mmCIF file of N, CA and C in Angstrom:
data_model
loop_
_atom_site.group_PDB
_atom_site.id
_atom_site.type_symbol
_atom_site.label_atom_id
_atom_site.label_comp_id
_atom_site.label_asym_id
_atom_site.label_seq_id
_atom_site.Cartn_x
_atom_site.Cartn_y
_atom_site.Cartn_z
ATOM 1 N N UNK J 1 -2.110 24.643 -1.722
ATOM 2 C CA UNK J 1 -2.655 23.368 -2.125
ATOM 3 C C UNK J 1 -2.185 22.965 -3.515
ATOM 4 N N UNK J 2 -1.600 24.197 -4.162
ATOM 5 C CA UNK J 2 -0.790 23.432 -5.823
ATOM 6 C C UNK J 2 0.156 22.725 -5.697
ATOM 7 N N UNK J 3 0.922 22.752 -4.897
ATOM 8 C CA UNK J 3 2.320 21.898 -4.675
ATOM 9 C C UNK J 3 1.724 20.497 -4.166
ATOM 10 N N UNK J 4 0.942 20.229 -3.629
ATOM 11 C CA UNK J 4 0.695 18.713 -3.342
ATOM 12 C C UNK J 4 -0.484 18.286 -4.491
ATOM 13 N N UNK J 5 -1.145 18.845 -5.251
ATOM 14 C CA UNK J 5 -1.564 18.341 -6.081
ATOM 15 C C UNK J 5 -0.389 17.780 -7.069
ATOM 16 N N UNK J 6 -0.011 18.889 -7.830
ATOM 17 C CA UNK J 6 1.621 18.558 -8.651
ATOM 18 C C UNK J 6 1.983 17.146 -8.167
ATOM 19 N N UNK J 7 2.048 17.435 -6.889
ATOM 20 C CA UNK J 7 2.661 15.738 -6.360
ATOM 21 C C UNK J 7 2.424 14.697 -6.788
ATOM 22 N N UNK J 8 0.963 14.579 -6.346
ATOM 23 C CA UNK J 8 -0.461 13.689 -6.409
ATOM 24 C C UNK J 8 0.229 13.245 -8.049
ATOM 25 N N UNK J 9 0.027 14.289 -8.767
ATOM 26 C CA UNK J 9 -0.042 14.054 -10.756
ATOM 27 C C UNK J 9 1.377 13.446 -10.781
ATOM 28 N N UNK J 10 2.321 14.155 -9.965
ATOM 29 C CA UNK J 10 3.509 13.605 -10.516
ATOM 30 C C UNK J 10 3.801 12.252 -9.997
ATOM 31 N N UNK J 11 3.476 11.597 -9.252
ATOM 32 C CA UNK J 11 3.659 10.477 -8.546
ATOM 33 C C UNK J 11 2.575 9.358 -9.362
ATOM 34 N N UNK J 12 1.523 9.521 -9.010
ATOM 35 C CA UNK J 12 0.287 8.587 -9.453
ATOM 36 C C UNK J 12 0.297 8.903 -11.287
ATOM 37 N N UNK J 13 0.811 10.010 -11.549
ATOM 38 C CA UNK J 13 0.263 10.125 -13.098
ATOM 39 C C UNK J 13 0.240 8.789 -14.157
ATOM 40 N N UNK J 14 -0.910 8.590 -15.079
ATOM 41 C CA UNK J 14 -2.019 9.686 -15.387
ATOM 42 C C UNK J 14 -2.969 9.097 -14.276
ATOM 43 N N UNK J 15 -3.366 10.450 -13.702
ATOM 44 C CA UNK J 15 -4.504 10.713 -12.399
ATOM 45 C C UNK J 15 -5.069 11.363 -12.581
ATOM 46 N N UNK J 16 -6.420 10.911 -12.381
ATOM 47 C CA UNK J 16 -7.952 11.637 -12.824
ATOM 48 C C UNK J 16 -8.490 12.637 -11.525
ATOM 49 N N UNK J 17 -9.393 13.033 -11.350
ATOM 50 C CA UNK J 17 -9.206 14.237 -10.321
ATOM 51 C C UNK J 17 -9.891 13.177 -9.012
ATOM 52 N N UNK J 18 -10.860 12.664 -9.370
ATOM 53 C CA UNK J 18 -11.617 11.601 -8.645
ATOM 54 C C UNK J 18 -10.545 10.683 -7.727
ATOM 55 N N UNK J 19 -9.337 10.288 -8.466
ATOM 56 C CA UNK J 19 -8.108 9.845 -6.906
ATOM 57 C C UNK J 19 -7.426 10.624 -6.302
ATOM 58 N N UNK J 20 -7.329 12.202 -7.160
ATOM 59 C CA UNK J 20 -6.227 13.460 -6.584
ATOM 60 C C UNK J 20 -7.297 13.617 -5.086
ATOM 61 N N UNK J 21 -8.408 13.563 -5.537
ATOM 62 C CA UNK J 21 -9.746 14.028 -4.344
ATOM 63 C C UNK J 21 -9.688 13.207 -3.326
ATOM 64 N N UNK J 22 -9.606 12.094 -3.378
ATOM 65 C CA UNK J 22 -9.751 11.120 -2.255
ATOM 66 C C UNK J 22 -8.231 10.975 -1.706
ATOM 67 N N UNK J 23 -7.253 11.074 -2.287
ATOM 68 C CA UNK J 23 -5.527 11.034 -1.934
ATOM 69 C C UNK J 23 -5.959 12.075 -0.878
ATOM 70 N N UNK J 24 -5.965 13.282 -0.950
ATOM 71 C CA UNK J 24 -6.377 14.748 -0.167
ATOM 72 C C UNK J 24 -7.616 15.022 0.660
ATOM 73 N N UNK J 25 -8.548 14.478 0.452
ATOM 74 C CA UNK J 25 -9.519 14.472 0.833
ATOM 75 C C UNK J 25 -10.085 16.034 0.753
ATOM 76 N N UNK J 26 -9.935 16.614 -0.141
ATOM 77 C CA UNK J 26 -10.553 17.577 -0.401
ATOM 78 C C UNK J 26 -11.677 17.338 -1.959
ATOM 79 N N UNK J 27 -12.354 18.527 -1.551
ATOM 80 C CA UNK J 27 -13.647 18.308 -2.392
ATOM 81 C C UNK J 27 -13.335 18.152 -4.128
ATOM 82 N N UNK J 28 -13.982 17.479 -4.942
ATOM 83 C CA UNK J 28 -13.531 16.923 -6.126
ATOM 84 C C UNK J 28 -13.692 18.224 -6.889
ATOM 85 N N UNK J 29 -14.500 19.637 -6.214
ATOM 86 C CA UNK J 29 -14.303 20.887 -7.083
ATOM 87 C C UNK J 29 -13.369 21.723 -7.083
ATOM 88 N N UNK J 30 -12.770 21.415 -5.877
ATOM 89 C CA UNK J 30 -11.483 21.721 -5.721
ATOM 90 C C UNK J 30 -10.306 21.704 -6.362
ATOM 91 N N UNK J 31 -10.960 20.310 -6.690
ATOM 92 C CA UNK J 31 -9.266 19.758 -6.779
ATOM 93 C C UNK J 31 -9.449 20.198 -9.208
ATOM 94 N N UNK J 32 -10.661 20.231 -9.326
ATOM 95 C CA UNK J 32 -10.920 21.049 -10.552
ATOM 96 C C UNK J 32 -10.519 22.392 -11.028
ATOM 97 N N UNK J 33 -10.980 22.991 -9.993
ATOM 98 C CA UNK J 33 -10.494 24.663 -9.991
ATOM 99 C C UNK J 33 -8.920 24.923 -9.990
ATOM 100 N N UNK J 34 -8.038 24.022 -9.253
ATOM 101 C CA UNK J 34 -6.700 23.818 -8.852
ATOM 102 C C UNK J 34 -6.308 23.430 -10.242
ATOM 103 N N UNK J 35 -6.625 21.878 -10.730
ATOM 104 C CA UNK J 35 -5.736 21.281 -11.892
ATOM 105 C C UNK J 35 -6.284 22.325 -13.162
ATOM 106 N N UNK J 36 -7.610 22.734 -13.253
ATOM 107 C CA UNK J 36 -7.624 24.317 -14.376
ATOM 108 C C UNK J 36 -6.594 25.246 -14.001
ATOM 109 N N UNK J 37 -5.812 25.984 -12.953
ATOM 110 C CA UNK J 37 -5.132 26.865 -13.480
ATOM 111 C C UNK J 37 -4.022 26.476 -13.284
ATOM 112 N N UNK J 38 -3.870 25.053 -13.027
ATOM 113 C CA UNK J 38 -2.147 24.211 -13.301
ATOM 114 C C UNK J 38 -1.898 24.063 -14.991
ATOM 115 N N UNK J 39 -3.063 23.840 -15.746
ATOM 116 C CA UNK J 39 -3.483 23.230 -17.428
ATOM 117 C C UNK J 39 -2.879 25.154 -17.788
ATOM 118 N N UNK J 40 -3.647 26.068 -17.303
ATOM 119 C CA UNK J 40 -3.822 27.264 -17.975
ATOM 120 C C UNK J 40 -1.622 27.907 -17.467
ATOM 121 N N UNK J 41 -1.314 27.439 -16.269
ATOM 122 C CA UNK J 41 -0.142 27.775 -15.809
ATOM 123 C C UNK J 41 0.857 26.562 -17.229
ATOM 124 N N UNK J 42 0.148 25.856 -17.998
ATOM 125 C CA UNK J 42 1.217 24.871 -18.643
ATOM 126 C C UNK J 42 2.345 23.689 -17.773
ATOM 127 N N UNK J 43 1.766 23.804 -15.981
ATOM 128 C CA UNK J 43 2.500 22.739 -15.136
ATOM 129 C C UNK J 43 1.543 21.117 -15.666
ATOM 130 N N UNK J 44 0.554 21.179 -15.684
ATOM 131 C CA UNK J 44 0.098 20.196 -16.032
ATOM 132 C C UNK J 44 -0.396 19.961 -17.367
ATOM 133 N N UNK J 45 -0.889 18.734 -17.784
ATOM 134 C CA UNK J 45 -2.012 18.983 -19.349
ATOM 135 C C UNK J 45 -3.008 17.416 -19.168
ATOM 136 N N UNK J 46 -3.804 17.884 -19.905
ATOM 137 C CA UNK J 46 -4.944 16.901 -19.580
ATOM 138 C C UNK J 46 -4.893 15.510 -20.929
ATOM 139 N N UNK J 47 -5.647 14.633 -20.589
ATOM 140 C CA UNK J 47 -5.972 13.407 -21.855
ATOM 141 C C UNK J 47 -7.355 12.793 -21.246
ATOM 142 N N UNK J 48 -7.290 12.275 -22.723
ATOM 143 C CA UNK J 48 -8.664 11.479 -22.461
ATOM 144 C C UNK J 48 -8.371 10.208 -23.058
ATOM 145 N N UNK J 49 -9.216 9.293 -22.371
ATOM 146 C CA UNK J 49 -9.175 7.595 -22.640
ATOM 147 C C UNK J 49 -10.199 7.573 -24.063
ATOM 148 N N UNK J 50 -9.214 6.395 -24.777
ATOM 149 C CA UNK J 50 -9.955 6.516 -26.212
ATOM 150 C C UNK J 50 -11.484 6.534 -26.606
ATOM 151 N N UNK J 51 -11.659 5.710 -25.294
ATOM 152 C CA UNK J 51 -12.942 5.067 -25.303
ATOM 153 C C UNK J 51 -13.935 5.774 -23.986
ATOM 154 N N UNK J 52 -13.914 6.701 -23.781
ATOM 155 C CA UNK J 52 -14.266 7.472 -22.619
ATOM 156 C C UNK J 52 -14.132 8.807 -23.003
ATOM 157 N N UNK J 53 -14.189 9.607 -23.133
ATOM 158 C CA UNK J 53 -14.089 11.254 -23.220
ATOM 159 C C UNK J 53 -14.688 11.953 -22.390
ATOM 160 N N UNK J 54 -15.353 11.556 -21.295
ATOM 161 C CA UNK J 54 -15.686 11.761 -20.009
ATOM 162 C C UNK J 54 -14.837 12.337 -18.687
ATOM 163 N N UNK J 55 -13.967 11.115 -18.998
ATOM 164 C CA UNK J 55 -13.335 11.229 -17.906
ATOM 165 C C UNK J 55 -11.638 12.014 -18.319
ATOM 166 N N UNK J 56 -11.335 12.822 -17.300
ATOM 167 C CA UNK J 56 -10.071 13.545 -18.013
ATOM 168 C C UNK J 56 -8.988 12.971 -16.717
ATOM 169 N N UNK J 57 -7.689 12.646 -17.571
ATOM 170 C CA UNK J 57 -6.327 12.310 -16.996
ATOM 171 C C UNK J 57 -5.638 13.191 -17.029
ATOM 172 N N UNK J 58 -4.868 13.343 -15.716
ATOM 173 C CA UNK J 58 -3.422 14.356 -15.472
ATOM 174 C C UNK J 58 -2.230 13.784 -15.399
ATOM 175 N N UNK J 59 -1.778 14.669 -16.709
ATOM 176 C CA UNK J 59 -0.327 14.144 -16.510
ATOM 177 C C UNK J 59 0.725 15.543 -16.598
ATOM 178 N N UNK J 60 1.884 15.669 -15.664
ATOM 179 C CA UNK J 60 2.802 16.313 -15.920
ATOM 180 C C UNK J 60 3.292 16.974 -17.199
ATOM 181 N N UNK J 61 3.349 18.376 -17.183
ATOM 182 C CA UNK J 61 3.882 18.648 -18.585
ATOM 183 C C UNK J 61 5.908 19.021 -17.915
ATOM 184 N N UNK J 62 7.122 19.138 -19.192
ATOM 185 C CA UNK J 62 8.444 19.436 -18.680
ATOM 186 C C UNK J 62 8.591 20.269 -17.044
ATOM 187 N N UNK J 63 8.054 21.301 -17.336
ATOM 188 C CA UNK J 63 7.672 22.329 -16.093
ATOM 189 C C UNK J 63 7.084 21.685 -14.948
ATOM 190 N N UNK J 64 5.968 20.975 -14.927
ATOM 191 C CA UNK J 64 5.363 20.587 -13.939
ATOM 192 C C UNK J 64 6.438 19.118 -12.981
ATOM 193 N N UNK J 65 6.868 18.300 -14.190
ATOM 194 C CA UNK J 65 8.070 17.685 -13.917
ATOM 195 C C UNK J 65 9.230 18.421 -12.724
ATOM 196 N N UNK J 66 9.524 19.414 -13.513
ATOM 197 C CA UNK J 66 11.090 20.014 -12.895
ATOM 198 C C UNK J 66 10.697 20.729 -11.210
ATOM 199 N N UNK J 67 9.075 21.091 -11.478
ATOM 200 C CA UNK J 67 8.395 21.506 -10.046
ATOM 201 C C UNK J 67 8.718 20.083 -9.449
ATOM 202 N N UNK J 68 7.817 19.267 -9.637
ATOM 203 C CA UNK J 68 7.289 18.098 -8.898
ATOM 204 C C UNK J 68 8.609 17.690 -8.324
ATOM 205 N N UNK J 69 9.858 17.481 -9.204
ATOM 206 C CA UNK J 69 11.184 16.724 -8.622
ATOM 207 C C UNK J 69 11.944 17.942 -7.919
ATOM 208 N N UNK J 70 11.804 19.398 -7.911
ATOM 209 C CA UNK J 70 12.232 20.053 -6.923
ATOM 210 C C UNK J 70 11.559 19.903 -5.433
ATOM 211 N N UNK J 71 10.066 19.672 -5.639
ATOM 212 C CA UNK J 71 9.574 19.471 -4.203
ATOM 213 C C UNK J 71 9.973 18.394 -3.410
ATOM 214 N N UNK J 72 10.237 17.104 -4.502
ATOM 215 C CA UNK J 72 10.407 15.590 -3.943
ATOM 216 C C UNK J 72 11.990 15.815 -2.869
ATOM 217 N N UNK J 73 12.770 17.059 -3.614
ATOM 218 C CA UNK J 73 14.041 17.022 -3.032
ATOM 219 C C UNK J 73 13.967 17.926 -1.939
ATOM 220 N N UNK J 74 13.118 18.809 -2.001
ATOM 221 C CA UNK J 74 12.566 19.473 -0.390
ATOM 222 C C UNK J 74 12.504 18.733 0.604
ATOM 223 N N UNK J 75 11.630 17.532 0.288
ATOM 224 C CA UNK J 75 11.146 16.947 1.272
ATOM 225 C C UNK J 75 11.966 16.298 1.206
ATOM 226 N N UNK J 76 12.793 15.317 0.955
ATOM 227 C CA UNK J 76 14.081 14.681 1.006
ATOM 228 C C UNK J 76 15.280 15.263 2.259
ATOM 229 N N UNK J 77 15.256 16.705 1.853
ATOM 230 C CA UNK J 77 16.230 17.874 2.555
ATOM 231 C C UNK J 77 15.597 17.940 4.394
ATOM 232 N N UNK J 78 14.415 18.083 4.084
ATOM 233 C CA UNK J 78 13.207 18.389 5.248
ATOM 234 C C UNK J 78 13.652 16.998 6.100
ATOM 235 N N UNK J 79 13.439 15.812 5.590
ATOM 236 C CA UNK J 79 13.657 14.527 6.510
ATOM 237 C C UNK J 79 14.689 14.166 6.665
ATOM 238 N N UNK J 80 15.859 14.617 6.538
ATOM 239 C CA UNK J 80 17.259 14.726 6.898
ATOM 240 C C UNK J 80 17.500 15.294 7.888
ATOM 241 N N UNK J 81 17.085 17.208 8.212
ATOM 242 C CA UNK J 81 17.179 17.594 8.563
ATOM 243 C C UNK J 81 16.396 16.777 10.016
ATOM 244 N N UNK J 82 15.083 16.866 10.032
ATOM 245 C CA UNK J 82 14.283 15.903 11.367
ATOM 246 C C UNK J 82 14.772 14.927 11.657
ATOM 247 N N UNK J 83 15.592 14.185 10.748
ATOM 248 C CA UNK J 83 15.904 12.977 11.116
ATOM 249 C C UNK J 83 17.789 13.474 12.152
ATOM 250 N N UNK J 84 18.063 13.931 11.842
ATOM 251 C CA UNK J 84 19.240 14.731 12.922
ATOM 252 C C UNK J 84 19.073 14.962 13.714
ATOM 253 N N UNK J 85 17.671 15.995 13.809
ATOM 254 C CA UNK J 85 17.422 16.468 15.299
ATOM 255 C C UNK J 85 17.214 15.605 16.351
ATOM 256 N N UNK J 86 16.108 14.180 15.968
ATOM 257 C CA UNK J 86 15.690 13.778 16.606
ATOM 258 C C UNK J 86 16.225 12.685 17.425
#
């Protein structure tokens, strides 16, 4: 489930966990426990709105980047490949 979060951040970023949750439809503690050991792994890093400190934003850190655009080219590779067979 880390590789499609990554996604989620790298695509939508800055994304709060509250749209990563509903994109996935998995539970919003989930998707907490996940983006904590993406922050603690240094793939992701967090912000806060000036005026809000409530609510926390995900955004890609270099690493989480070079993940996110290796997966985009997986799946790129992946629908080539299906798209031949079929």
């Amino acid at each position: 489930m880390t590789l499609p979060v990554i996604g989620a951040i790298g695509q939508l970023e800055p994304v709060n966990g509250t749209t990563i949750s509903k994109h996935f439809r998995i539970p919003k503690g989930s998707v907490s426990k996940i983006t904590r050991k993406l922050v603690l792994q240094e793939m992701i890093r967090t912000e806060f709105l000036p005026d809000n400190k409530k609510e926390v934003l995900f955004l890609t850190t270099p690493l989480g980047k070079e993940i996110f655009d290796l997966h985009q080219a997986l799946h790129k590779e992946m629908n080539k490949g299906i798209n031949r067979f079929l």
